[in-house]
Amino acid sequence: SAMPQEREPNPALSDPDRPIGYGRVQRKEDPRFIRGRGRYLDDIVLPGMLHGAILRSPVAHARLVSVDTTEALAHPKVRAVVTGKDLEGLNLAWAPTLSADVQAVLATDKVRFQGQEVAFVVADDRYAARDALELIDVEYEDLPPVVDARRALDPGAPVIRDDKEGQTDNHVFDWEAGDAAATDAVFARADVVVSEEVVYPRVHPAPMETCGAIADYEPVEGRLTLYETSQAPHAHRTLFAMVAGIPEHKIRVISPDIGGGFGNKVGIYPGYILAVVGSIVTGRPVKWVEDRSENLMSTSFARDYIMRGEVAATREGKILAVRTTVLADHGAFNATAQPTKYPAGFFSIFTGSYDLEAAHCSVTGVYTNKAPGGVAYACSFRVTEAVYLVERMVDVLAAELAMDPAELRLKNFIRPEQFPYRNKTGWEYDSGDYEPAMRMAMDRIGYADLRREQAERRDRGELMGIGVSFFTETVGAGPRKHMDIVGLGMADGAEVRVHPTGKAVVRLSVQTQGQGHETTFAQILAEELGIPPEDIDVVHGDTDNTPFGLGTYGSRSTPVSGGAVALAARKVKDKARLIAAAMLETRPEDLEWEKGRWFVAGDPTVGKTIAEIALGAHGTVALPEGVDGNLDAEVTYDPPNLTFPFGAYICVVDVDPGTGKVHVRRFVAVDDCGTRINPMIVEGQIHGGLADGVGMALMEFIGFDEQGNCLGGSFMDYLIPTAVEVPDWETGYTVTPSPHHPIGAKGIGESATVGSPPAVVNAVVDALAPFGIRHMDMPCTPARVWAAMQGRPTPP
Ligand code: MCN
Ligand code: CUM
C-alpha cells in the first residue's frame, strides 16, 4: 500500500516539514501494470468487433489516377473498403488540423508524403485486413517531391498544396517576436558577434504503444463510443462532434491505459476517423491499430527546425542580444499542435535564462513532401528547439571568447531579484534562482577537476568533452485568454467528491500516459484534505465521467489540472467548515483547520474529521441555508500565467578517436520544478527525459532520400537509446515555488528532454575542440563524428 517513505521539506508551505500528500509514495498504478493488468487499447475486445487496416502511399508525391478496390472487396473476410472518393461523398475526405489547416483523411487528388493514407479495409481479423490491402490496385502518376525545406520556396518548386485555394507556393506562415530594430542596433555596436546554422533534425516520440482506436457506433440511438490512444479525450470529442456531425452528448471518448504518448497522441489521425467511418458503414465495432512502421512514418514527427542563430556580446562575455531566423519544415499538412496564436509554439523563449538588452526571432513555416505533425516529443511547444539553439550558441560564443562555458552562463543569468522577469520577446518568467542550481551541478560533477582531467587527456591525444546546458522551460498553457487550440481555451477541470465514509474520488480532464497521475493527483487532494492517498481514486480518460479540459501535453497537467484539484479541494474544505459548524452547533468562524479536521478554536478536542463531516453532509443534521447535502466541488482552473521550471545539466563524454563513437560517461541534472509533489515520480520523469535527450543527440533521426523515401521507418533505422547507451543519472534539485500556482508546483514532464540535448552535443563538440570544430549537428553518430574529425562532409 502507499505508505509514507520519505518526508522532504516543502518550502511552499508554511510548515516546511510537511510534504505534499506524503511525498515519495509508490505509484498507485504500478501493481496493475507490473501484474499485466493494465488495459491498453489493443487489450479491448468488443463483441462482433472488426479490424481495419490502412493502405499507404509508397511514394512521396504523386497524382492519384485511380484506386481499384474490386479484388479486395471480393476477399471473403472483407466487410468494407473505403476510399477517398467514398469519403468525399460524406464530406469527410479532409479533416481540419489543430493548426487551422486541413489534412487528407484518405487521399483524393494526390498523395503528398510516403505513408499517406489512401484506402481503408475493414475485415473480420487483422490479418485478412492486411492481406486485402495487397489486392487494392492504385495507379500513381509521379510528381517531383520537395524534400529539402531549404528548396521549398524556390521559384518553380512543385506546389504541394494545390488543393488549397490561392496557395501558389509551399509557404505556410511567417511569424516573429521581439524587436528587430532594437536587436539590430545592439548587434551593430557589439564587440563580438557569433553566428551558426543549427539544425534540430526530425525525430519521433516513438512510444512503446503505437496509436490506435476502436469505434463503436450504435445506429439506433446514434451513439458513438470511441476508444482512443488520446492525450486529450475531451478536445477530441469536441472535434469529432464538429467534424463528423455527431452531437457531442452522443459521443463518448475513452482513453484507456496509454503506453507512452510523448506528444504522439495529441492529434487526431486519419486512422481514428477511419475507424469511425468503418463502424458506421459496417454497423459493427472497428479496431484500428497502427504497426511500428506506420507509427514512425505517418504520425506526428517532431522538430525539423533549421535555425540561424546569432549572439552579440561584449569582449568580457556579457551577452547583449540574440537573433535568429528559422525555417520550419511542417511536412505536407500543417498539423502541429500548439496554441493558435503561436504558430512556432513557444519558440520565442529562445532568449533562455539570460538577461538581455534585445532579442528577435522570425520563423517561416514551409510545406514539404513529408509526414505532417511538427510539435511532439516532449517539446513544451518548441521550447526544445529554442533551448537547443541558445545553449548551443552560448557555447559557440564561449569558444570565440575562449571563456569557460559554465562561467559564461553564470555571468549572464537573470538574477533572482529580477523575477518576475519579463524577457525581450514578451514572456513573464514567474520565478527563478539560477545560480544555485548551476553551482550545485558543478559541485556534483566536480567541474574544476574534470577540466583538469580533460587537459591532461588532451595532452595524451584522448578526446574527452564536458558539456554544460542551462534551460528555462515554459509549461502549463493557458491562460485561456491568450491560448486556445481550435478555439477551445486552455483551461482544465477537476471534480472532487468525498463519499459518505470519507473516501474520495477526483476526476480530471487531463490524461496520464505513464506520468503517474493516479498517484500525484491523489497526493494533491491528500495534502489539502488530509485524506490518505490510498483512500482517493483518480478517474480520467472517459469523457462521460470527467469534467471538460484540454488534456495532457506541454507538461500542463500539474500546472493546470493540479491547480484545479487544489482549488476544488479548498472548496470542499470551506464547505466542510460550514457543515462541521452545524454538526458542532457552533459558528464557522470559531473553527480552525488542521490537516483533515475542523476543530473548535480554544478547544482542540472538540472537532470533526473530514470523514465525519462527509457522513454528516449525507446524514440527518440540519444543514445551513444554501449548503447542499454533499461534500463535492468542481473547479475549472484558468491559470494566470505559465510556469517556468529550470535546470542545470552537465554531461561528460569520451569520444573514440578511431571510430567516432561517443560514450556518455556521466550526466548530472539539477532540476527545479517548484514544489515537488512526488519526488520519486519527478526523478522518473527526469530520467526518462534525459534518455530521450541522449537518444536525440546521438542516434535518433528520421531522414529522407531524394525521392522522399522515409529512412527512419523501423527500429532498425530509427535508433532509440537503451540502458546500454545511457549512464547512471545523477540528479539534484532546488525548489523555487511558482508564486501563482495554488501549491507552488511547476511542470516537470518535459524539462529533461528540453535541457539535455544541448548538454550532450556541447560535450561532443567540446571533445572535438582540438580539431577546430565549433559546431556539429545532431545526431552525433559515429559516422558523423568521424567525418567531422576528418573534415569531411556530414554523412546522412
Ligand atoms: N510532478 C510532481 N511535482 C511537480 C511536477 C510534476 O510530482 N512539481 C508529477 C506530476 O504530478 C505528474 C508528473 O510529475 O505525475 C508529470 O507532471 P507534469 O510535469 O505536470 O506533466 P504532465 O503530467 O502534463 O505530463 C506531460 C509530459 C509531456 S508533455 C510529455 S511529452 C511526456 C512527459 O510528460 N510524456 C510522457 N512524461 C512522460 N512520461 C511517461 N512515462 N510517458 C509519457 O508519454
Ligand atoms: Cu510536445 S510532446 Mo508533450 O507536450 O505531449
mmCIF file of C-alpha atoms in Angstrom, residues 416-677:
data_model
loop_
_atom_site.group_PDB
_atom_site.id
_atom_site.type_symbol
_atom_site.label_atom_id
_atom_site.label_comp_id
_atom_site.label_asym_id
_atom_site.label_seq_id
_atom_site.Cartn_x
_atom_site.Cartn_y
_atom_site.Cartn_z
ATOM 1 C CA PRO A 416 16.879 36.316 -8.509
ATOM 2 C CA GLU A 417 15.746 39.851 -7.663
ATOM 3 C CA GLN A 418 14.685 40.388 -11.297
ATOM 4 C CA PHE A 419 11.800 37.890 -11.020
ATOM 5 C CA PRO A 420 9.034 38.027 -12.114
ATOM 6 C CA TYR A 421 11.158 38.718 -15.187
ATOM 7 C CA ARG A 422 9.822 39.966 -18.483
ATOM 8 C CA ASN A 423 12.068 38.806 -21.298
ATOM 9 C CA LYS A 424 12.574 40.631 -24.583
ATOM 10 C CA THR A 425 10.094 38.519 -26.523
ATOM 11 C CA GLY A 426 7.193 39.033 -24.141
ATOM 12 C CA TRP A 427 7.300 36.123 -21.673
ATOM 13 C CA GLU A 428 6.972 36.757 -17.942
ATOM 14 C CA TYR A 429 9.092 34.206 -16.074
ATOM 15 C CA ASP A 430 7.223 33.585 -12.812
ATOM 16 C CA SER A 431 10.176 32.745 -10.557
ATOM 17 C CA GLY A 432 13.736 31.551 -10.724
ATOM 18 C CA ASP A 433 17.029 31.335 -8.890
ATOM 19 C CA TYR A 434 19.545 30.090 -11.412
ATOM 20 C CA GLU A 435 22.974 30.405 -9.882
ATOM 21 C CA PRO A 436 22.461 27.920 -7.009
ATOM 22 C CA ALA A 437 21.251 25.274 -9.467
ATOM 23 C CA MET A 438 24.257 25.850 -11.703
ATOM 24 C CA ARG A 439 26.683 25.779 -8.756
ATOM 25 C CA MET A 440 25.077 22.593 -7.443
ATOM 26 C CA ALA A 441 25.516 20.861 -10.799
ATOM 27 C CA MET A 442 29.149 21.995 -10.997
ATOM 28 C CA ASP A 443 29.843 20.763 -7.464
ATOM 29 C CA ARG A 444 28.124 17.456 -8.029
ATOM 30 C CA ILE A 445 30.101 16.654 -11.137
ATOM 31 C CA GLY A 446 33.376 18.110 -9.813
ATOM 32 C CA TYR A 447 33.651 20.612 -12.628
ATOM 33 C CA ALA A 448 37.088 22.057 -11.908
ATOM 34 C CA ASP A 449 38.642 18.595 -11.518
ATOM 35 C CA LEU A 450 37.049 17.459 -14.756
ATOM 36 C CA ARG A 451 38.529 20.388 -16.637
ATOM 37 C CA ARG A 452 41.968 19.477 -15.264
ATOM 38 C CA GLU A 453 41.463 15.838 -16.247
ATOM 39 C CA GLN A 454 40.390 16.938 -19.717
ATOM 40 C CA ALA A 455 43.563 18.978 -20.187
ATOM 41 C CA GLU A 456 45.711 16.004 -19.194
ATOM 42 C CA ARG A 457 43.858 13.661 -21.512
ATOM 43 C CA ARG A 458 44.098 16.098 -24.385
ATOM 44 C CA ASP A 459 47.860 16.076 -23.954
ATOM 45 C CA ARG A 460 47.714 12.307 -24.418
ATOM 46 C CA GLY A 461 45.526 12.632 -27.545
ATOM 47 C CA GLU A 462 42.356 11.463 -25.838
ATOM 48 C CA LEU A 463 39.018 13.090 -26.652
ATOM 49 C CA MET A 464 37.062 13.949 -23.547
ATOM 50 C CA GLY A 465 34.276 16.534 -23.574
ATOM 51 C CA ILE A 466 32.332 18.369 -20.887
ATOM 52 C CA GLY A 467 29.015 19.837 -21.937
ATOM 53 C CA VAL A 468 27.013 22.356 -19.951
ATOM 54 C CA SER A 469 23.456 23.483 -20.532
ATOM 55 C CA PHE A 470 21.116 25.648 -18.540
ATOM 56 C CA PHE A 471 17.481 25.862 -19.546
ATOM 57 C CA THR A 472 14.319 27.699 -18.657
ATOM 58 C CA GLU A 473 11.136 25.885 -19.633
ATOM 59 C CA THR A 474 7.690 27.364 -20.160
ATOM 60 C CA VAL A 475 4.867 24.975 -19.323
ATOM 61 C CA GLY A 476 1.264 24.996 -18.201
ATOM 62 C CA ALA A 477 -0.671 26.633 -21.057
ATOM 63 C CA GLY A 478 -3.085 28.885 -20.725
ATOM 64 C CA PRO A 479 -4.168 31.373 -19.572
ATOM 65 C CA ARG A 480 -7.225 30.822 -21.731
ATOM 66 C CA LYS A 481 -7.488 34.440 -22.852
ATOM 67 C CA HIS A 482 -4.115 34.079 -24.572
ATOM 68 C CA MET A 483 -4.183 30.458 -25.540
ATOM 69 C CA ASP A 484 -6.572 28.178 -27.327
ATOM 70 C CA ILE A 485 -6.496 25.193 -29.623
ATOM 71 C CA VAL A 486 -9.105 25.386 -32.396
ATOM 72 C CA GLY A 487 -10.923 27.990 -30.333
ATOM 73 C CA LEU A 488 -11.021 25.962 -27.111
ATOM 74 C CA GLY A 489 -9.461 27.993 -24.298
ATOM 75 C CA MET A 490 -6.637 26.244 -22.483
ATOM 76 C CA ALA A 491 -8.121 25.609 -19.055
ATOM 77 C CA ASP A 492 -8.690 22.352 -17.178
ATOM 78 C CA GLY A 493 -11.196 20.954 -14.766
ATOM 79 C CA ALA A 494 -11.250 18.846 -11.625
ATOM 80 C CA GLU A 495 -14.149 17.472 -9.663
ATOM 81 C CA VAL A 496 -13.861 16.176 -6.119
ATOM 82 C CA ARG A 497 -16.374 14.009 -4.344
ATOM 83 C CA VAL A 498 -15.966 12.900 -0.765
ATOM 84 C CA HIS A 499 -18.127 9.819 -0.250
ATOM 85 C CA PRO A 500 -20.158 9.431 2.969
ATOM 86 C CA THR A 501 -17.460 7.216 4.514
ATOM 87 C CA GLY A 502 -14.751 9.783 3.872
ATOM 88 C CA LYS A 503 -13.117 8.106 0.884
ATOM 89 C CA ALA A 504 -12.861 10.315 -2.162
ATOM 90 C CA VAL A 505 -12.769 10.393 -5.907
ATOM 91 C CA VAL A 506 -11.151 13.092 -8.008
ATOM 92 C CA ARG A 507 -11.999 13.339 -11.681
ATOM 93 C CA LEU A 508 -9.620 15.005 -14.087
ATOM 94 C CA SER A 509 -9.765 16.421 -17.593
ATOM 95 C CA VAL A 510 -6.114 15.515 -18.188
ATOM 96 C CA GLN A 511 -4.946 12.068 -19.225
ATOM 97 C CA THR A 512 -1.876 10.233 -17.982
ATOM 98 C CA GLN A 513 0.320 8.300 -20.421
ATOM 99 C CA GLY A 514 2.733 6.999 -17.809
ATOM 100 C CA GLN A 515 3.330 10.130 -15.737
ATOM 101 C CA GLY A 516 1.671 8.698 -12.631
ATOM 102 C CA HIS A 517 -1.362 10.972 -12.358
ATOM 103 C CA GLU A 518 -3.317 8.382 -10.367
ATOM 104 C CA THR A 519 -0.755 8.864 -7.633
ATOM 105 C CA THR A 520 0.215 12.509 -7.734
ATOM 106 C CA PHE A 521 -3.274 13.951 -8.135
ATOM 107 C CA ALA A 522 -4.401 11.833 -5.188
ATOM 108 C CA GLN A 523 -1.471 13.324 -3.290
ATOM 109 C CA ILE A 524 -2.586 16.880 -4.006
ATOM 110 C CA LEU A 525 -6.029 16.092 -2.647
ATOM 111 C CA ALA A 526 -4.481 14.231 0.286
ATOM 112 C CA GLU A 527 -2.392 17.261 1.106
ATOM 113 C CA GLU A 528 -5.344 19.617 1.012
ATOM 114 C CA LEU A 529 -7.941 17.475 2.819
ATOM 115 C CA GLY A 530 -5.910 15.080 4.914
ATOM 116 C CA ILE A 531 -7.431 12.019 3.271
ATOM 117 C CA PRO A 532 -4.677 9.412 2.702
ATOM 118 C CA PRO A 533 -3.783 8.970 -0.998
ATOM 119 C CA GLU A 534 -4.770 5.289 -0.898
ATOM 120 C CA ASP A 535 -8.307 6.358 0.003
ATOM 121 C CA ILE A 536 -8.579 8.532 -3.092
ATOM 122 C CA ASP A 537 -9.421 7.252 -6.539
ATOM 123 C CA VAL A 538 -8.321 9.232 -9.574
ATOM 124 C CA VAL A 539 -10.616 8.978 -12.586
ATOM 125 C CA HIS A 540 -9.595 10.212 -16.008
ATOM 126 C CA GLY A 541 -9.747 9.275 -19.647
ATOM 127 C CA ASP A 542 -13.511 8.984 -20.001
ATOM 128 C CA THR A 543 -15.424 11.993 -21.242
ATOM 129 C CA ASP A 544 -18.692 10.696 -19.733
ATOM 130 C CA ASN A 545 -17.178 10.696 -16.275
ATOM 131 C CA THR A 546 -14.781 13.618 -16.105
ATOM 132 C CA PRO A 547 -15.024 17.399 -16.394
ATOM 133 C CA PHE A 548 -14.038 19.181 -19.598
ATOM 134 C CA GLY A 549 -10.483 20.311 -20.192
ATOM 135 C CA LEU A 550 -7.803 20.402 -22.827
ATOM 136 C CA GLY A 551 -5.669 17.459 -21.766
ATOM 137 C CA THR A 552 -2.101 16.405 -21.134
ATOM 138 C CA TYR A 553 0.752 17.848 -23.173
ATOM 139 C CA GLY A 554 3.121 20.769 -22.735
ATOM 140 C CA SER A 555 3.620 19.492 -19.152
ATOM 141 C CA ARG A 556 0.429 21.287 -18.305
ATOM 142 C CA SER A 557 -1.278 18.706 -16.088
ATOM 143 C CA THR A 558 0.282 19.764 -12.814
ATOM 144 C CA PRO A 559 0.307 23.492 -13.598
ATOM 145 C CA VAL A 560 -3.327 23.488 -14.762
ATOM 146 C CA SER A 561 -5.293 20.443 -13.583
ATOM 147 C CA GLY A 562 -3.128 20.250 -10.473
ATOM 148 C CA GLY A 563 -4.238 23.789 -9.679
ATOM 149 C CA ALA A 564 -7.837 22.771 -10.310
ATOM 150 C CA VAL A 565 -7.575 19.851 -7.864
ATOM 151 C CA ALA A 566 -6.068 22.027 -5.129
ATOM 152 C CA LEU A 567 -8.765 24.680 -5.561
ATOM 153 C CA ALA A 568 -11.589 22.127 -5.706
ATOM 154 C CA ALA A 569 -10.216 20.614 -2.500
ATOM 155 C CA ARG A 570 -10.213 24.055 -0.892
ATOM 156 C CA LYS A 571 -13.871 24.481 -1.858
ATOM 157 C CA VAL A 572 -14.601 21.159 -0.200
ATOM 158 C CA LYS A 573 -12.686 22.294 2.860
ATOM 159 C CA ASP A 574 -14.670 25.547 3.065
ATOM 160 C CA LYS A 575 -17.914 23.672 2.731
ATOM 161 C CA ALA A 576 -16.786 21.143 5.333
ATOM 162 C CA ARG A 577 -16.344 24.038 7.737
ATOM 163 C CA LEU A 578 -19.972 25.093 7.367
ATOM 164 C CA ILE A 579 -21.190 21.551 7.832
ATOM 165 C CA ALA A 580 -18.872 20.938 10.790
ATOM 166 C CA ALA A 581 -20.167 24.104 12.424
ATOM 167 C CA ALA A 582 -23.733 22.849 12.014
ATOM 168 C CA MET A 583 -22.775 19.469 13.447
ATOM 169 C CA LEU A 584 -20.943 21.063 16.390
ATOM 170 C CA GLU A 585 -23.624 23.717 16.879
ATOM 171 C CA THR A 586 -21.068 26.474 16.661
ATOM 172 C CA ARG A 587 -20.175 29.266 14.231
ATOM 173 C CA PRO A 588 -17.897 28.551 11.241
ATOM 174 C CA GLU A 589 -15.658 31.461 12.316
ATOM 175 C CA ASP A 590 -14.969 29.633 15.566
ATOM 176 C CA LEU A 591 -13.436 26.653 13.774
ATOM 177 C CA GLU A 592 -9.809 26.091 12.931
ATOM 178 C CA TRP A 593 -8.303 23.675 10.405
ATOM 179 C CA GLU A 594 -5.625 21.129 10.946
ATOM 180 C CA LYS A 595 -4.870 18.600 8.238
ATOM 181 C CA GLY A 596 -8.025 16.501 7.879
ATOM 182 C CA ARG A 597 -10.094 18.121 10.613
ATOM 183 C CA TRP A 598 -12.020 21.243 11.675
ATOM 184 C CA PHE A 599 -11.926 21.870 15.435
ATOM 185 C CA VAL A 600 -13.176 24.487 17.867
ATOM 186 C CA ALA A 601 -10.624 27.222 18.408
ATOM 187 C CA GLY A 602 -9.610 27.080 22.026
ATOM 188 C CA ASP A 603 -10.878 23.523 22.496
ATOM 189 C CA PRO A 604 -8.952 21.247 20.116
ATOM 190 C CA THR A 605 -10.572 18.101 21.500
ATOM 191 C CA VAL A 606 -13.900 19.187 20.017
ATOM 192 C CA GLY A 607 -13.885 18.815 16.261
ATOM 193 C CA LYS A 608 -14.936 16.824 13.234
ATOM 194 C CA THR A 609 -12.741 14.937 10.789
ATOM 195 C CA ILE A 610 -13.353 15.114 7.053
ATOM 196 C CA ALA A 611 -14.827 11.609 7.209
ATOM 197 C CA GLU A 612 -17.216 12.606 9.993
ATOM 198 C CA ILE A 613 -18.175 15.741 8.118
ATOM 199 C CA ALA A 614 -18.775 13.733 4.931
ATOM 200 C CA LEU A 615 -21.127 11.438 6.767
ATOM 201 C CA GLY A 616 -22.753 14.489 8.343
ATOM 202 C CA ALA A 617 -23.237 16.059 4.911
ATOM 203 C CA HIS A 618 -25.145 12.992 3.766
ATOM 204 C CA GLY A 619 -26.830 12.445 7.160
ATOM 205 C CA THR A 620 -29.699 13.980 9.046
ATOM 206 C CA VAL A 621 -28.171 17.058 10.645
ATOM 207 C CA ALA A 622 -29.881 20.287 9.587
ATOM 208 C CA LEU A 623 -27.591 21.990 7.051
ATOM 209 C CA PRO A 624 -27.179 25.760 6.939
ATOM 210 C CA GLU A 625 -29.047 27.746 4.248
ATOM 211 C CA GLY A 626 -27.579 27.257 0.806
ATOM 212 C CA VAL A 627 -25.435 24.235 1.687
ATOM 213 C CA ASP A 628 -26.313 21.079 -0.300
ATOM 214 C CA GLY A 629 -26.136 17.665 1.276
ATOM 215 C CA ASN A 630 -22.832 16.535 -0.136
ATOM 216 C CA LEU A 631 -19.138 17.191 0.152
ATOM 217 C CA ASP A 632 -18.355 17.721 -3.509
ATOM 218 C CA ALA A 633 -16.842 20.519 -5.547
ATOM 219 C CA GLU A 634 -15.842 21.252 -9.098
ATOM 220 C CA VAL A 635 -13.376 23.789 -10.477
ATOM 221 C CA THR A 636 -12.249 24.817 -13.932
ATOM 222 C CA TYR A 637 -8.856 26.389 -13.486
ATOM 223 C CA ASP A 638 -7.654 29.119 -15.777
ATOM 224 C CA PRO A 639 -4.005 29.653 -14.862
ATOM 225 C CA PRO A 640 -2.879 33.303 -14.620
ATOM 226 C CA ASN A 641 0.461 32.527 -16.297
ATOM 227 C CA LEU A 642 2.620 29.657 -17.394
ATOM 228 C CA THR A 643 5.169 28.173 -15.018
ATOM 229 C CA PHE A 644 8.891 28.386 -15.726
ATOM 230 C CA PRO A 645 10.844 25.427 -14.375
ATOM 231 C CA PHE A 646 14.574 25.406 -14.994
ATOM 232 C CA GLY A 647 17.658 23.289 -14.634
ATOM 233 C CA ALA A 648 21.414 22.950 -14.947
ATOM 234 C CA TYR A 649 22.767 19.907 -16.792
ATOM 235 C CA ILE A 650 26.357 18.785 -17.205
ATOM 236 C CA CYS A 651 27.416 15.866 -19.350
ATOM 237 C CA VAL A 652 30.818 14.177 -19.696
ATOM 238 C CA VAL A 653 31.619 12.177 -22.831
ATOM 239 C CA ASP A 654 34.563 10.265 -24.185
ATOM 240 C CA VAL A 655 34.925 10.054 -27.954
ATOM 241 C CA ASP A 656 36.787 7.175 -29.540
ATOM 242 C CA PRO A 657 39.280 8.838 -31.891
ATOM 243 C CA GLY A 658 39.372 5.753 -34.096
ATOM 244 C CA THR A 659 35.649 5.188 -34.620
ATOM 245 C CA GLY A 660 33.966 8.444 -33.594
ATOM 246 C CA LYS A 661 31.787 6.590 -31.122
ATOM 247 C CA VAL A 662 30.525 8.765 -28.259
ATOM 248 C CA HIS A 663 30.346 7.259 -24.806
ATOM 249 C CA VAL A 664 28.340 9.198 -22.224
ATOM 250 C CA ARG A 665 30.396 8.783 -19.096
ATOM 251 C CA ARG A 666 28.438 10.895 -16.623
ATOM 252 C CA PHE A 667 25.386 13.115 -16.543
ATOM 253 C CA VAL A 668 24.395 15.402 -13.686
ATOM 254 C CA ALA A 669 20.968 17.033 -13.794
ATOM 255 C CA VAL A 670 19.823 19.621 -11.276
ATOM 256 C CA ASP A 671 16.173 20.498 -11.808
ATOM 257 C CA ASP A 672 13.835 22.989 -10.222
ATOM 258 C CA CYS A 673 10.098 22.430 -10.738
ATOM 259 C CA GLY A 674 8.994 24.407 -7.710
ATOM 260 C CA THR A 675 7.113 22.394 -5.115
ATOM 261 C CA ARG A 676 7.676 18.724 -5.855
ATOM 262 C CA ILE A 677 4.572 16.640 -5.241
#
